[in-house]
Amino acid sequence: MVELFLTAPSQHEYEGALKNAIDSGIASRIAENDPTEWGPDAVSEASIRLSWTGLAESSRPLIAEIIELRDSLGARGLDHVVLCGMGGSSLAPEVICHTYGVPLTVLDSSQPDMVRSAIADRLDRSIVVVASKSGGTIETDSQRRAYEKAFTEAGLTPTDHIIVVTDPGSPLDKEATAAGYRVFHADPNVGGRYSALTAFGLVPSGLAGADVGELLDQAASVQDNVALDGADNPALRLGVLLGVAHRHRVDKLVMADQSRHGFGDWIEQLVAESTGKNGKGILPVVVPFENAVNFNPSTADSILLSIDADDAPEAQSGYGIAIRAALGAEMLVWETAVAVAGSVIGINPFDQPDVESAKQAARDMLGGAGEVPTPDFTADGIDVYGAEGTTVADAVSSLFSQLDLDHGYVALQVYLDRFDHADFAGAREIVAQRTGRPTTFGWGPRFLHSTGQYHKGGPGTGVFLQVTGDPVEDLEVPGREFTFGSFIQSQAAGDAAVLRERGRPVVRLHLKDVPAGLRLLRTVLAGKGDE
C-alpha cells in the first residue's frame, strides 16, 4: 500500500495536467516499455533503459542464488560484507541494508585513508562485492586492485572473497570471469540509477542479510497500480506534481527522511541525474532528521517532501508531498514518477550527457594533459583556489555574494574521509541558515555519480564550495601509475574546471591539516570570520 498526500497552489492546473497525463496513457506505455514518450531524440536511449518496470518478476531467480551463496560464505566464516561501487551501484544497497537492520560497509570513495580503513577492517572475514555497470569505473577498479593486493599479502585467495556484479560483456565481466571470480550479471537494459531491484541492489544487500525476496514482493504489490492510467496511480500523481512545479521554477525538492537512513540520497541521484540537463531539472536537497518538521530554511522555489509522514508539509511555494510505503514499493513509485516528470518537463530522464566531462578532466590531469591548478593564496594552512582576498573568510564571502537569492543554491562538495569526518555534514545546516537558500552536501567523489549531472547540465544557479585535504597517508593503486591521493585530487580539480567552463562559480579550499582546517571552516561558514 502507498499513502501519498500532495498539495499544490493551483489545484486546477495540477488536475488539468494529471488529466492530460491520464489521457495520453503515459503510465501504461512506460510499463509496456514504449520508448517514444520523451521525444524522437530520446528513443535510442529509452529503448534500452525501461526494463526496470518489470524487475519485481525478472529479478526473482536471483534470490535463490544469493541465499545459496550467502550460506556457503557464512559456512566458511565470511560475514563482513563490503561494497565497492559508485552511484547507483552503492546508494540502493545502503538504504536497503539500513532498512532491514543489517550491516554493510560501503566503500564509495577514492580517498586513501578511507580505502585503507575499509581494507584493514576484518579482512579475513570480508566478502567484497565489486559492482560496476560499465565495468570501467575507475574508483571501483582501483578499490578492487587494492583489495586483491591486500588479500594476497595476507595469504588469502582473492577469488574466495571477491564477488563481482556487472553488465554482461563488460570489461570487468570478461576480466573477472577469466580470473575465476563469481560474477552476477545485471540487466543491461536498466540504467544505474534505476538498478535498485537488479543484481546491483540485491546481491550486496542479500549477502549482508537483507530480505531481498520481500523487497521484490513489495515492488510487485504496486506494479499493476503504477501502470494504470488513472488518478489512483500514486506514481503518476507524484510525477505530474513535480513537472507542474518545475514549470513555475519551483525546482528544489527539499526532503526530510524520518525513518530510512540513505533513502534521501537514493532519491537524490534518481531525481538529479534524471532531470538535470538542457538547462532544466529538479535539485534534491536532503535535510537531516532533526529538520524533519521545520525544513529550515524553506524557500518559495522549494517543494517540501516528508518521507514516511502522515500529511504533506506546508511549503512556502505551496507544493508539498508526503509519502508512506514499504521500501520496494516506494522505489518503484519514485522511478515511475521521475520518468513521468521527465515527460512533463521535456527532457530525457535516461541519459546523463554531462557526467563524462568531469571524468575526462580528471583523466587528463592524471595523465599530465590537464592544467594543474595553483592556489590563488594560502591562509591558516588552507590553499584557496578560485577566489581573491587574504583570508578564507574572504573567499567564502566572495562565493556567497554571487548567490542568486531567488533561485540559487549552494553545493558543498567535500572530498574527505567520510568514515572519519562524517560530522562535518552538519556544515550544510550552517550554510543554509547563513544564506537562506537551499544547500546540498555531497561527499566527493561519490556525488559525481549522483548530483554531478545536475550541477553541470541543469540550471546555472548554483555556487560551489569544494573542500579537499591532504590524507594522513597516501595509498598506491596496484598496477596503476597514480595513487589514490592523486586520483581524488584530480577528480576535484577536474570537476571544478568543468564547472568553471560552464560559468559556475567555484571556490576550492585545500586543507593541509584536515582536523584544524575543518574547525576553522565551521567558524568561517557560520559567518564569524576567521576568529
PDB file of N, CA and C in Angstrom, residues 5 7 254 292-293 295 303-306 309 311-316 318-322:
ATOM      1  N   PHE A   5       0.230  12.024  -0.113  1.00  0.00           N
ATOM      2  CA  PHE A   5      -0.509  13.265   0.127  1.00  0.00           C
ATOM      3  C   PHE A   5       0.201  14.388  -0.625  1.00  0.00           C
ATOM      4  N   THR A   7      -0.010  18.601  -2.100  1.00  0.00           N
ATOM      5  CA  THR A   7      -0.653  19.910  -2.135  1.00  0.00           C
ATOM      6  C   THR A   7      -0.017  20.713  -3.265  1.00  0.00           C
ATOM      7  N   VAL A 254      13.092  19.574  -1.374  1.00  0.00           N
ATOM      8  CA  VAL A 254      13.704  19.513  -0.048  1.00  0.00           C
ATOM      9  C   VAL A 254      13.091  18.336   0.706  1.00  0.00           C
ATOM     10  N   ALA A 292      13.197  17.564  10.206  1.00  0.00           N
ATOM     11  CA  ALA A 292      12.067  16.944   9.519  1.00  0.00           C
ATOM     12  C   ALA A 292      10.775  17.739   9.666  1.00  0.00           C
ATOM     13  N   VAL A 293      10.663  18.554  10.703  1.00  0.00           N
ATOM     14  CA  VAL A 293       9.425  19.297  10.909  1.00  0.00           C
ATOM     15  C   VAL A 293       9.497  20.688  10.295  1.00  0.00           C
ATOM     16  N   PHE A 295      11.959  22.118   8.218  1.00  0.00           N
ATOM     17  CA  PHE A 295      12.571  22.293   6.898  1.00  0.00           C
ATOM     18  C   PHE A 295      13.310  23.636   6.802  1.00  0.00           C
ATOM     19  N   ILE A 303       9.826  22.568  -3.217  1.00  0.00           N
ATOM     20  CA  ILE A 303       8.790  21.603  -2.846  1.00  0.00           C
ATOM     21  C   ILE A 303       9.272  20.929  -1.569  1.00  0.00           C
ATOM     22  N   LEU A 304       8.417  20.783  -0.586  1.00  0.00           N
ATOM     23  CA  LEU A 304       8.796  20.096   0.644  1.00  0.00           C
ATOM     24  C   LEU A 304       8.259  18.668   0.616  1.00  0.00           C
ATOM     25  N   LEU A 305       9.133  17.725   0.905  1.00  0.00           N
ATOM     26  CA  LEU A 305       8.792  16.309   0.890  1.00  0.00           C
ATOM     27  C   LEU A 305       9.095  15.679   2.240  1.00  0.00           C
ATOM     28  N   SER A 306       8.077  15.065   2.851  1.00  0.00           N
ATOM     29  CA  SER A 306       8.262  14.270   4.061  1.00  0.00           C
ATOM     30  C   SER A 306       8.143  12.801   3.701  1.00  0.00           C
ATOM     31  N   ALA A 309       5.731  10.162   6.414  1.00  0.00           N
ATOM     32  CA  ALA A 309       4.964  11.087   7.254  1.00  0.00           C
ATOM     33  C   ALA A 309       3.472  10.915   6.995  1.00  0.00           C
ATOM     34  N   ASP A 311       1.155  13.545   6.570  1.00  0.00           N
ATOM     35  CA  ASP A 311       0.480  14.581   5.805  1.00  0.00           C
ATOM     36  C   ASP A 311       1.522  15.437   5.111  1.00  0.00           C
ATOM     37  N   ALA A 312       1.132  16.070   4.014  1.00  0.00           N
ATOM     38  CA  ALA A 312       2.056  16.910   3.268  1.00  0.00           C
ATOM     39  C   ALA A 312       2.419  18.149   4.073  1.00  0.00           C
ATOM     40  N   PRO A 313       3.698  18.521   4.120  1.00  0.00           N
ATOM     41  CA  PRO A 313       4.106  19.706   4.877  1.00  0.00           C
ATOM     42  C   PRO A 313       3.643  20.982   4.188  1.00  0.00           C
ATOM     43  N   GLU A 314       3.561  22.052   4.942  1.00  0.00           N
ATOM     44  CA  GLU A 314       3.182  23.344   4.386  1.00  0.00           C
ATOM     45  C   GLU A 314       4.424  24.034   3.839  1.00  0.00           C
ATOM     46  N   ALA A 315       4.432  24.229   2.527  1.00  0.00           N
ATOM     47  CA  ALA A 315       5.584  24.827   1.869  1.00  0.00           C
ATOM     48  C   ALA A 315       5.303  26.274   1.510  1.00  0.00           C
ATOM     49  N   GLN A 316       6.333  27.089   1.545  1.00  0.00           N
ATOM     50  CA  GLN A 316       6.189  28.484   1.138  1.00  0.00           C
ATOM     51  C   GLN A 316       5.721  28.580  -0.310  1.00  0.00           C
ATOM     52  N   GLY A 318       3.811  26.417  -1.757  1.00  0.00           N
ATOM     53  CA  GLY A 318       2.500  25.795  -1.894  1.00  0.00           C
ATOM     54  C   GLY A 318       2.545  24.354  -2.318  1.00  0.00           C
ATOM     55  N   TYR A 319       3.736  23.840  -2.695  1.00  0.00           N
ATOM     56  CA  TYR A 319       3.875  22.452  -3.129  1.00  0.00           C
ATOM     57  C   TYR A 319       4.414  21.608  -1.980  1.00  0.00           C
ATOM     58  N   GLY A 320       3.648  20.599  -1.568  1.00  0.00           N
ATOM     59  CA  GLY A 320       4.076  19.710  -0.507  1.00  0.00           C
ATOM     60  C   GLY A 320       3.756  18.270  -0.828  1.00  0.00           C
ATOM     61  N   ILE A 321       4.609  17.357  -0.355  1.00  0.00           N
ATOM     62  CA  ILE A 321       4.451  15.926  -0.627  1.00  0.00           C
ATOM     63  C   ILE A 321       4.723  15.159   0.654  1.00  0.00           C
ATOM     64  N   ALA A 322       3.891  14.173   0.939  1.00  0.00           N
ATOM     65  CA  ALA A 322       4.194  13.184   1.975  1.00  0.00           C
ATOM     66  C   ALA A 322       3.912  11.819   1.382  1.00  0.00           C
TER      67      ALA A 322
END
